[in-house]
mmCIF file of C-alpha atoms in Angstrom:
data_model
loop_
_atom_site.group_PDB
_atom_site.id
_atom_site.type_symbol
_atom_site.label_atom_id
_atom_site.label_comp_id
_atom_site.label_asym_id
_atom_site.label_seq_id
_atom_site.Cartn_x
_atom_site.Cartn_y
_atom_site.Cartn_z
ATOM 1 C CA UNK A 15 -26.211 63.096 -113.908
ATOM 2 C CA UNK A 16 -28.802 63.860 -110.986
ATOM 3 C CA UNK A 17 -32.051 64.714 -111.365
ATOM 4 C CA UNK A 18 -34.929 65.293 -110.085
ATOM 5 C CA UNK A 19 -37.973 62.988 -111.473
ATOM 6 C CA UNK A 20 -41.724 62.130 -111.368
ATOM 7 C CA UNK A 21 -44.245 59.988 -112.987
ATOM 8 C CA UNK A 22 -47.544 60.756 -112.898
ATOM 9 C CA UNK A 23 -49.672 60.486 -109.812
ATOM 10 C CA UNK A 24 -46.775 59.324 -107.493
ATOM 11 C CA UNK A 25 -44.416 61.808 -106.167
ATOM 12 C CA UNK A 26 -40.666 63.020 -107.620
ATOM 13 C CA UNK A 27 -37.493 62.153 -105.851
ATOM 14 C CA UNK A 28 -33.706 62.732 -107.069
ATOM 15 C CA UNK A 29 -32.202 59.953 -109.327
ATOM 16 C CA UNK A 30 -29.648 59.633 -111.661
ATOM 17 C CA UNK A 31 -30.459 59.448 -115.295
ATOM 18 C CA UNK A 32 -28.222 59.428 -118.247
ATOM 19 C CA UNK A 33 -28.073 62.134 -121.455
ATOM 20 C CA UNK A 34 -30.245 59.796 -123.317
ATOM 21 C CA UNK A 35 -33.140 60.221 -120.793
ATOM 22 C CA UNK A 36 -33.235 64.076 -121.709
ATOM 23 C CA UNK A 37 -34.620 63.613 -124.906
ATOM 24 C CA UNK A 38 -34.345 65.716 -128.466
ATOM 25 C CA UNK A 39 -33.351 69.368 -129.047
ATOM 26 C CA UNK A 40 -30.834 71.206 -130.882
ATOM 27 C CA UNK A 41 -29.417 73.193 -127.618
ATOM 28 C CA UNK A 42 -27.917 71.202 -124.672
ATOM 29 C CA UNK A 43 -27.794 73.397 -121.417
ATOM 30 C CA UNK A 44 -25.342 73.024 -118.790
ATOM 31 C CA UNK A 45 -27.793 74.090 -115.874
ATOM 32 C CA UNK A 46 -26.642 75.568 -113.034
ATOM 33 C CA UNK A 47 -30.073 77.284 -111.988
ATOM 34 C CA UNK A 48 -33.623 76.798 -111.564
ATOM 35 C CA UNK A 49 -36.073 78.220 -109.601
ATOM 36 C CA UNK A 50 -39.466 76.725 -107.955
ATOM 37 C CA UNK A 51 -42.652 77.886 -108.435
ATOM 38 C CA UNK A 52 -46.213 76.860 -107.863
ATOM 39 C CA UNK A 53 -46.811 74.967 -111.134
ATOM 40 C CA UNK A 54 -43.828 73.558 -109.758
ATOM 41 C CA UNK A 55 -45.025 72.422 -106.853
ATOM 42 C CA UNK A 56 -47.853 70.568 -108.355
ATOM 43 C CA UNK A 57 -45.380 68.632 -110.713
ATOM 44 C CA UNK A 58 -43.557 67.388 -107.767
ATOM 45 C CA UNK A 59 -46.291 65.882 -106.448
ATOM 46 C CA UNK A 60 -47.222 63.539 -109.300
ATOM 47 C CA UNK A 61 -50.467 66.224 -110.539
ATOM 48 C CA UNK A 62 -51.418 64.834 -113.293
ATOM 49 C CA UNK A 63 -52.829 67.932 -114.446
ATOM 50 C CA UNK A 64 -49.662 69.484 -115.099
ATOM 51 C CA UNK A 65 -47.527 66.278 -115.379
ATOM 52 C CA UNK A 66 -48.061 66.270 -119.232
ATOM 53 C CA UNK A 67 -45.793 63.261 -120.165
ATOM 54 C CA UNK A 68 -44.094 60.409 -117.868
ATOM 55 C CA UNK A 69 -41.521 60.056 -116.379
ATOM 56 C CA UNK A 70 -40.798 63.815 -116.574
ATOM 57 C CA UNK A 71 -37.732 66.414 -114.863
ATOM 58 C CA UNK A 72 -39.721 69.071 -113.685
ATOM 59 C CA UNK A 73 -38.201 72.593 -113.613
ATOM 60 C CA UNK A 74 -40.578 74.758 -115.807
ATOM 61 C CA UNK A 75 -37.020 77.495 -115.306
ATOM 62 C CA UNK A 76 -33.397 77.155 -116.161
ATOM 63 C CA UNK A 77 -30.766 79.276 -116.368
ATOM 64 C CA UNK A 78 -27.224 77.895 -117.427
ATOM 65 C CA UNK A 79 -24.531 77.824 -120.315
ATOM 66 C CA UNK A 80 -24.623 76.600 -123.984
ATOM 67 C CA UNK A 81 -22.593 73.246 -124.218
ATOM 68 C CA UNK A 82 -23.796 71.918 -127.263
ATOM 69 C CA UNK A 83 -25.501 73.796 -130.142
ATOM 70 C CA UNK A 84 -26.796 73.003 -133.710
ATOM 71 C CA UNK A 85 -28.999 76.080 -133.570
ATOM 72 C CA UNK A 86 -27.538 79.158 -135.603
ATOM 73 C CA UNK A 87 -28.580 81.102 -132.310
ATOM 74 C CA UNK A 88 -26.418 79.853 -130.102
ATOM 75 C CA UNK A 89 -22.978 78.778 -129.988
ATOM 76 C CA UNK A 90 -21.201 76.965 -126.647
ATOM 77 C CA UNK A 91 -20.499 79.436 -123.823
ATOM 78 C CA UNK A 92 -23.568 81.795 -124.179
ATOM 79 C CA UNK A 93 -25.506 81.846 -121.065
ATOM 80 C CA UNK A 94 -29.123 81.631 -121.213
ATOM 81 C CA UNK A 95 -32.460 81.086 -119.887
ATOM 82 C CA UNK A 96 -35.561 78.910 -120.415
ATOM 83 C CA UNK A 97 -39.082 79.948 -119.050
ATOM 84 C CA UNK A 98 -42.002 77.937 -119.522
ATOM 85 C CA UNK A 99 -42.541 77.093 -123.533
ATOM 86 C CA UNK A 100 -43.876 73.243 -122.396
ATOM 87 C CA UNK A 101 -40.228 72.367 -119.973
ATOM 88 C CA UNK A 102 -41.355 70.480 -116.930
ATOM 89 C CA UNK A 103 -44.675 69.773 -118.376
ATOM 90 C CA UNK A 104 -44.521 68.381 -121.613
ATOM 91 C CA UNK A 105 -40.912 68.128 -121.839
ATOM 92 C CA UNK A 106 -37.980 67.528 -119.369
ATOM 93 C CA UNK A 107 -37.050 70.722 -117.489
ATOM 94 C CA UNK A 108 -34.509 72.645 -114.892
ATOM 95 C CA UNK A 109 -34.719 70.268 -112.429
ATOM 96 C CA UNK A 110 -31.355 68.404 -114.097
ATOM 97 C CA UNK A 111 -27.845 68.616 -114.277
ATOM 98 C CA UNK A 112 -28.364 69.359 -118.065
ATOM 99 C CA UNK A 113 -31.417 70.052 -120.581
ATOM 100 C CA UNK A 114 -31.952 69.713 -124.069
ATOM 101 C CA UNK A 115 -33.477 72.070 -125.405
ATOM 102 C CA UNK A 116 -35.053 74.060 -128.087
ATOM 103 C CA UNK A 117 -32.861 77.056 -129.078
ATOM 104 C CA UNK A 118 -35.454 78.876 -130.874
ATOM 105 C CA UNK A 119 -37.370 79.543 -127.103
ATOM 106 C CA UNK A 120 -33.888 80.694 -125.371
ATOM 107 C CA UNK A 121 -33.123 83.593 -124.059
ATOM 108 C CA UNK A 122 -30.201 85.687 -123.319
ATOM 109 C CA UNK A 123 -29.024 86.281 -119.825
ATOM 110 C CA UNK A 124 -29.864 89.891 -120.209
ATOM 111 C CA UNK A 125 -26.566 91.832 -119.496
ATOM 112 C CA UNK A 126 -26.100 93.546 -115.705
ATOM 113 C CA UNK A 127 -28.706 90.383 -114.450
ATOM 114 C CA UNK A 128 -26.586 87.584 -113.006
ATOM 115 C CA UNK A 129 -27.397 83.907 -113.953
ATOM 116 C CA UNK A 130 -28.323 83.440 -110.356
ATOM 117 C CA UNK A 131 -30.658 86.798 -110.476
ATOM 118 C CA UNK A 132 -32.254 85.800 -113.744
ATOM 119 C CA UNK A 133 -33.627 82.787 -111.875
ATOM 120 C CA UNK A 134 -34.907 84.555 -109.243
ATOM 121 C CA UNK A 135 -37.019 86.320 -111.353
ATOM 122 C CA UNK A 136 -37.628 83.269 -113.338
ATOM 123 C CA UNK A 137 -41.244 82.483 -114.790
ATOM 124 C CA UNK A 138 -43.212 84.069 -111.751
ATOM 125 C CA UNK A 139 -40.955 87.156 -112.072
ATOM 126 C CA UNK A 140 -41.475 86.811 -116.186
ATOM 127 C CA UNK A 141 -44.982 86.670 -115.752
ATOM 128 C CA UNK A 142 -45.265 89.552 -113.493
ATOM 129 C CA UNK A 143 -43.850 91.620 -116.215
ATOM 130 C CA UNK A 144 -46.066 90.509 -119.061
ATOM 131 C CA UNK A 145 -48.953 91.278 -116.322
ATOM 132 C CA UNK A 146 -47.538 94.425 -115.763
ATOM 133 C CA UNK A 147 -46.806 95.049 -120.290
ATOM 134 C CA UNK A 148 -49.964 94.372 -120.006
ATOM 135 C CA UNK A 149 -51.342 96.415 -117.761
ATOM 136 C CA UNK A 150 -49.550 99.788 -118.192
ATOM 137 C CA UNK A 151 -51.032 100.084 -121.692
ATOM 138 C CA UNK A 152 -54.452 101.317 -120.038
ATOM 139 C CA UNK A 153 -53.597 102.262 -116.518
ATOM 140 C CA UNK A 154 -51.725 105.092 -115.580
ATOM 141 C CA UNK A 155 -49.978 105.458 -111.868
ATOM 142 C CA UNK A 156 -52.587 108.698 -111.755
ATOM 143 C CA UNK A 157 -55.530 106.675 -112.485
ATOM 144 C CA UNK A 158 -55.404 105.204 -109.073
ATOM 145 C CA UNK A 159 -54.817 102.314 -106.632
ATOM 146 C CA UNK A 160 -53.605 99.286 -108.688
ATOM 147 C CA UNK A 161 -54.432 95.669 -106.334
ATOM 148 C CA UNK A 162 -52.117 92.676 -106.471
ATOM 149 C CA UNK A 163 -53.695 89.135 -105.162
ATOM 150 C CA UNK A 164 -51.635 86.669 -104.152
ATOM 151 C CA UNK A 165 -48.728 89.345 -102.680
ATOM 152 C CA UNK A 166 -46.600 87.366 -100.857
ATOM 153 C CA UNK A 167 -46.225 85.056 -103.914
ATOM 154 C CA UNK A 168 -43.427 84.893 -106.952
ATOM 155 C CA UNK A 169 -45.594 86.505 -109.173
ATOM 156 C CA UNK A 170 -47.312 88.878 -106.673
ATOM 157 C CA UNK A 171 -44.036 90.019 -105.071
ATOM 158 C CA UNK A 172 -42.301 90.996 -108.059
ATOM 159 C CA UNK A 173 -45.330 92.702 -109.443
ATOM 160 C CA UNK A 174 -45.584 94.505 -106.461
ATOM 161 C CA UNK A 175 -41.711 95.404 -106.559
ATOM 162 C CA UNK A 176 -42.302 96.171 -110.494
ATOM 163 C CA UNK A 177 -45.478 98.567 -110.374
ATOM 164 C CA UNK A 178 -44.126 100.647 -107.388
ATOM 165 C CA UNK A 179 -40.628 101.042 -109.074
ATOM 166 C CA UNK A 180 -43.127 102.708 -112.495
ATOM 167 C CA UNK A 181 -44.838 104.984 -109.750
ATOM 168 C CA UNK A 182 -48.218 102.966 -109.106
ATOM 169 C CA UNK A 183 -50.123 102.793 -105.810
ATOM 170 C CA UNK A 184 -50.313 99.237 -105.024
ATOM 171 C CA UNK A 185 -52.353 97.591 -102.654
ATOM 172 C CA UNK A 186 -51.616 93.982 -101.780
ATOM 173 C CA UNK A 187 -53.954 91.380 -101.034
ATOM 174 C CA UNK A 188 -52.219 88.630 -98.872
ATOM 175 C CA UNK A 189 -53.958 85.653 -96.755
ATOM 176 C CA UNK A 190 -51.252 86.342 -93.877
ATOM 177 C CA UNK A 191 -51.646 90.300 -94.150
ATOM 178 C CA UNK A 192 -50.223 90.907 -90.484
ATOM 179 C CA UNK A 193 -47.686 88.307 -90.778
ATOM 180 C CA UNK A 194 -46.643 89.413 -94.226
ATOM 181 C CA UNK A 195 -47.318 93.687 -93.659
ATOM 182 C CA UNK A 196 -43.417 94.505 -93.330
ATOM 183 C CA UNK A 197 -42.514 92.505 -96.424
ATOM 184 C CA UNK A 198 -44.405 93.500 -98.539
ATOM 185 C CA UNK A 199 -44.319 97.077 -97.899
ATOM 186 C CA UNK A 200 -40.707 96.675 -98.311
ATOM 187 C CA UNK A 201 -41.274 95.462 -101.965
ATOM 188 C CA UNK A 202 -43.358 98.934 -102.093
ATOM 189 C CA UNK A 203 -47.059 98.458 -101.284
ATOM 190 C CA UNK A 204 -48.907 101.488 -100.303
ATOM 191 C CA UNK A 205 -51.631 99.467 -98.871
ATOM 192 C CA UNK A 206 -51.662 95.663 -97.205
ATOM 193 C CA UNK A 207 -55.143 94.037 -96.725
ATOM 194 C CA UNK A 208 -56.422 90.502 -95.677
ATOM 195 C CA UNK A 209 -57.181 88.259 -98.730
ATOM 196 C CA UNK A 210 -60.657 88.027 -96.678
ATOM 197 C CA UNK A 211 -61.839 91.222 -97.752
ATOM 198 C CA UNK A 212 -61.858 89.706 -101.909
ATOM 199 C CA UNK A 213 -62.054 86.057 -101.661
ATOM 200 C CA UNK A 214 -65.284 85.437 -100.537
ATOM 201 C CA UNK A 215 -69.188 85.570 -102.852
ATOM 202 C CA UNK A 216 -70.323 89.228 -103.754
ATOM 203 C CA UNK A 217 -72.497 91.194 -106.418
ATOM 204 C CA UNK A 218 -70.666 91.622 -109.518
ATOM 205 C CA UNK A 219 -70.602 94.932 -109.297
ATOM 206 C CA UNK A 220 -69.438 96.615 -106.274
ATOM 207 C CA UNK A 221 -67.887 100.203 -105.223
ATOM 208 C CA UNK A 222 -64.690 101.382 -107.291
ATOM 209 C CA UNK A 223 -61.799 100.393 -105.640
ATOM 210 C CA UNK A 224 -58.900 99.521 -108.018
ATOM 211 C CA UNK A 225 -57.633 101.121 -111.385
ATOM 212 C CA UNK A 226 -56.463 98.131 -112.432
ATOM 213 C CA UNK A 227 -54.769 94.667 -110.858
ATOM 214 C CA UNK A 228 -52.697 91.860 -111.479
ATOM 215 C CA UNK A 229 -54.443 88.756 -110.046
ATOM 216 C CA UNK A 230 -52.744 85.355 -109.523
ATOM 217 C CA UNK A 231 -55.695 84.042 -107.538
ATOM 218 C CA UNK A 232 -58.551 83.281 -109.754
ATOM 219 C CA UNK A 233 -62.490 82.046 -108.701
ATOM 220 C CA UNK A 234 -64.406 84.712 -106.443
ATOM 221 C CA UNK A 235 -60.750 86.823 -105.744
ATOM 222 C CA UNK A 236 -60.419 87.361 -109.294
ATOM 223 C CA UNK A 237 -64.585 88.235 -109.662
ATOM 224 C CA UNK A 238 -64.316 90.653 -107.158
ATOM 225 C CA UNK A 239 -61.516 92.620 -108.316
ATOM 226 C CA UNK A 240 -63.268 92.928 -111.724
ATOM 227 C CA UNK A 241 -66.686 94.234 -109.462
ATOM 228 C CA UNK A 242 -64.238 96.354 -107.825
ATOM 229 C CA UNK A 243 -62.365 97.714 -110.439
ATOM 230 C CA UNK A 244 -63.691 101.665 -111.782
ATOM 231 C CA UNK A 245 -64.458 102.390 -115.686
ATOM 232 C CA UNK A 246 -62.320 101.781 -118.163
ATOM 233 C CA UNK A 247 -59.919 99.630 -115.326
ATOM 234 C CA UNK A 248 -58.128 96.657 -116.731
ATOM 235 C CA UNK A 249 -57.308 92.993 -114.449
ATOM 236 C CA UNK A 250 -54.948 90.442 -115.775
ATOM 237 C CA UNK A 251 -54.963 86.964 -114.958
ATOM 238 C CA UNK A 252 -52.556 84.403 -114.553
ATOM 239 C CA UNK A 253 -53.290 81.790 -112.149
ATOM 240 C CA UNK A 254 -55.707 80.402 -110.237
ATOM 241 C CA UNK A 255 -54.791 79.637 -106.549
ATOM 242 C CA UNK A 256 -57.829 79.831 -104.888
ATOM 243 C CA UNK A 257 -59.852 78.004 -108.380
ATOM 244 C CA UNK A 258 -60.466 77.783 -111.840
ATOM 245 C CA UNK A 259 -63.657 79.086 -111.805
ATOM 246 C CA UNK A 260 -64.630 83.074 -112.124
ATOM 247 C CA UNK A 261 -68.000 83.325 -110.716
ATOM 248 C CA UNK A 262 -68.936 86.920 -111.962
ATOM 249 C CA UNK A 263 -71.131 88.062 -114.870
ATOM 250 C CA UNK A 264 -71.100 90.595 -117.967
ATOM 251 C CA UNK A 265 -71.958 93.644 -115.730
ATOM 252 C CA UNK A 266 -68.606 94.866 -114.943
ATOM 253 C CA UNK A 267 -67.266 94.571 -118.916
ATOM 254 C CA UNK A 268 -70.567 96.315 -120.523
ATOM 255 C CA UNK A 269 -71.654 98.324 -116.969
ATOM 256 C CA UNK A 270 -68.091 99.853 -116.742
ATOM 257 C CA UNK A 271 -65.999 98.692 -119.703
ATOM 258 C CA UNK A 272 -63.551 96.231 -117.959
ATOM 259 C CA UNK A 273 -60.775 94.321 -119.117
ATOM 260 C CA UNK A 274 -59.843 91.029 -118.218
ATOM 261 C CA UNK A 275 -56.906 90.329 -120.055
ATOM 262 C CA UNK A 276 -55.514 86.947 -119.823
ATOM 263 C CA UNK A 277 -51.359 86.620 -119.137
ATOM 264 C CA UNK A 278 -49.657 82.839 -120.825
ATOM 265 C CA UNK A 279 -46.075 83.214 -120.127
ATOM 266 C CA UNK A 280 -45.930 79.413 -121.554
ATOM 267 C CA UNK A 281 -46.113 80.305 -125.344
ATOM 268 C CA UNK A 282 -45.355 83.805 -125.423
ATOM 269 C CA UNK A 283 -43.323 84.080 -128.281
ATOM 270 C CA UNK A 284 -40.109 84.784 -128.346
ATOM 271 C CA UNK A 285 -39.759 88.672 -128.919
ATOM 272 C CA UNK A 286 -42.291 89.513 -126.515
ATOM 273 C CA UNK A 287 -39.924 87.263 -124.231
ATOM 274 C CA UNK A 288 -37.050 89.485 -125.121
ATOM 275 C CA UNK A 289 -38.997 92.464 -124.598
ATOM 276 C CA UNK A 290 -39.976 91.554 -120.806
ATOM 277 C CA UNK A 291 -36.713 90.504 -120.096
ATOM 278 C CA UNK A 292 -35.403 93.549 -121.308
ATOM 279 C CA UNK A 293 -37.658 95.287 -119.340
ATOM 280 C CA UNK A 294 -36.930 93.513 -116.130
ATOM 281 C CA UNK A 295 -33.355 94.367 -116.681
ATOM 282 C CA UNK A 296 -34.599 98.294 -116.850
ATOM 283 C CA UNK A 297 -37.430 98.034 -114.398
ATOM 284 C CA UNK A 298 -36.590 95.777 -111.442
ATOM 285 C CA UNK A 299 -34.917 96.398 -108.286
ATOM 286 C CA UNK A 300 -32.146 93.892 -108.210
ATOM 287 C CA UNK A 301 -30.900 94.799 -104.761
ATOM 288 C CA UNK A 302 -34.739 94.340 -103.656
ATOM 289 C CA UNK A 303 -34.703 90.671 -105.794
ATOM 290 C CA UNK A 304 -31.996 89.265 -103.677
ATOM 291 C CA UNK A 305 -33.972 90.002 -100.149
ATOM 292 C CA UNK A 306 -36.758 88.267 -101.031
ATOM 293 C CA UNK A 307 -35.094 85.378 -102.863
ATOM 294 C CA UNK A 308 -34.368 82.273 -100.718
ATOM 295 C CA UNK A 309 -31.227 79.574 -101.978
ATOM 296 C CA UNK A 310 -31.707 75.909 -101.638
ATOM 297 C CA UNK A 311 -30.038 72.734 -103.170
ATOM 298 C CA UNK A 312 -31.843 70.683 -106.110
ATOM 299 C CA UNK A 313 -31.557 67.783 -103.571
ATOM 300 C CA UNK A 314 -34.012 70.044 -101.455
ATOM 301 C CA UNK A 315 -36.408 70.986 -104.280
ATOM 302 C CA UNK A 316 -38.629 67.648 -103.048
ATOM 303 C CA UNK A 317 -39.016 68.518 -99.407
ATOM 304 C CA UNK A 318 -39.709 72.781 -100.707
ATOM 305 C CA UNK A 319 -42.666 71.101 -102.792
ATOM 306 C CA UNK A 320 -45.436 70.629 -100.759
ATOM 307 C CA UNK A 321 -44.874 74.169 -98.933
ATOM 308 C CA UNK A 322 -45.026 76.005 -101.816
ATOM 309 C CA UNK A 323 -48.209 75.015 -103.092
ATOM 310 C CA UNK A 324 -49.814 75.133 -99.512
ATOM 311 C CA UNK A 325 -49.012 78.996 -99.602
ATOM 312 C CA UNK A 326 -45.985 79.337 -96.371
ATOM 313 C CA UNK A 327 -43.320 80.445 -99.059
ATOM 314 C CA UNK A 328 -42.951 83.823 -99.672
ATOM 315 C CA UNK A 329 -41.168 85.518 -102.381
ATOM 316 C CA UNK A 330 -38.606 83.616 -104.590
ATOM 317 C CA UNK A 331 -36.706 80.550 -104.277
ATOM 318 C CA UNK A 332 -34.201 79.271 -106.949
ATOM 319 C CA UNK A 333 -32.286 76.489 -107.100
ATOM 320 C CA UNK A 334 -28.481 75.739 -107.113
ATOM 321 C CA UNK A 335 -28.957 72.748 -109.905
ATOM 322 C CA UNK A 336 -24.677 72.216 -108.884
ATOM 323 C CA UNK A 337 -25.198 71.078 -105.564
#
């Protein structure tokens, strides 16, 4: 079968492996769609960082039909999806004709989401909607402007698309603002502004801006939301784009009661899976999913790479594993 594959430190290309290469699990997965993201991105290119084990299928999304099952959960025909839980970093992911897997981290195709749709929204889309679980447990859409870094990103997009469908004012931070303005008040931002006006070094406590925000960014982006962000706010984080670092202090948790919250779609267990996806299926504009979702081939996932970690894709892009 093809797939796509990578050692560490050199980069992936398409080869053909056998069903012994896939390894051990108690599901096998007909795929027929992944998605690519920015973790992604980094896997393709040999990062060791995320390349957890070697040679490795990549993929950290699938979305495809039961084939084979010893799992009482599943039983040949069911379709269902895979985000994160260790696929296409520790174990061999989407990025195959087939995966074995481990049942007990499958999900349902939630019903009125096609296969197609449900990897579109895949782990950036998943993650969005933990961020936003997250977020709506302290923030209110009356509380105020909510910011989302990172805008014109998987995760940023669909938590833009998300917290405007619940009624929150959303401002989006993007690094190609003008470029990007249309789009992304299309998806339902109130408010677009240059990703120059957070990114850079600042006191840690600044002027109230934000509510609350969902930040994909990390380093100074992330510390000045959280100097930004009025009494009793609450930030969650789930990537780090710009860096790992957060160069802030204590002031804005004990000055004005902050919450950083942290967001791990990798081992979110599985109810609180079936929860978000359930939610996605309730919350999320699916006619708004397909504009910004972009199609390409698995034997094209290589080439999309490299762009997607140097920020010129926008939105979603899954993968047609079949072709």
């Amino acid at each position: 079968m093809r797939a796509v594959v990578v050692e560490k430190g050199r980069p992936a290309a398409l080869q053909q492996v056998d069903r012994a290469f896939l390894g051990q699990g108690d599901v096998v997965v007909d795929v027929a769609w992944s998605s690519l993201n920015y973790k992604d991105g980094m896997a393709l290119s040999g990062d060791p960082g995320i390349v957890r084990t070697s040679p490795l299928v990549p993929g950290i999304d699938l979305v495809g039909t039961v084939a084979e099952s010893s799992s009482p959960d599943w039983s040949p025909g069911d379709q269902v999806l895979l985000n994160g839980a260790g696929i296409g970093e520790g174990r061999h992911g989407g990025y195959a004709e087939q995966a074995v897997v481990d049942g007990a981290s499958l999900v349902a195709v939630p019903e009125g989401i096609s296969p197609r749709q449900a990897a579109a929204v895949g782990t950036a889309g998943f993650t969005a909607m933990l961020s936003v679980l997250r977020l709506e447990r302290d923030v209110r859409p009356a509380d105020g402007d909510v910011v989302v870094t990172g805008a014109a990103g998987g995760v940023g997009s669909v938590a833009i698309a998300l917290l405007s469908g619940l009624g929150y004012s959303v401002t989006a931070s993007s690094g190609r603002a003008d470029e990007q303005r249309d789009y992304l008040t299309r998806l339902g931002a109130s408010n677009v502004i240059d990703r120059g006006e957070l990114d850079q070094p600042g006191r840690p406590v600044q002027s109230a801006r934000w509510a609350g925000g969902v930040d994909s960014v990390g380093s100074h982006t992330l510390a000045t939301v959280l100097a930004q962000t009025a009494w009793g706010g609450t930030v969650t984080a789930c990537g780090l784009a710009q860096g790992s670092d957060l160069p802030t202090t204590v002031l804005p948790f004990i000055l004005r009661g902050v919450s950083l919250v942290g967001v791990n779609s990798v081992d979110a267990p599985v109810e609180l899976r079936r929860e978000a996806w359930r939610r996605l299926a309730a919350d999320l504009d699916l006619g708004l999913l397909d504009e910004l979702t972009t199609e390409i081939a698995l034997a094209d996932v290589v080439h999309h790479g490299p762009q997607i970690v140097a920020g010129s894709v926008r939105g979603r892009i899954v993968v047609d594993v079949r072709r």
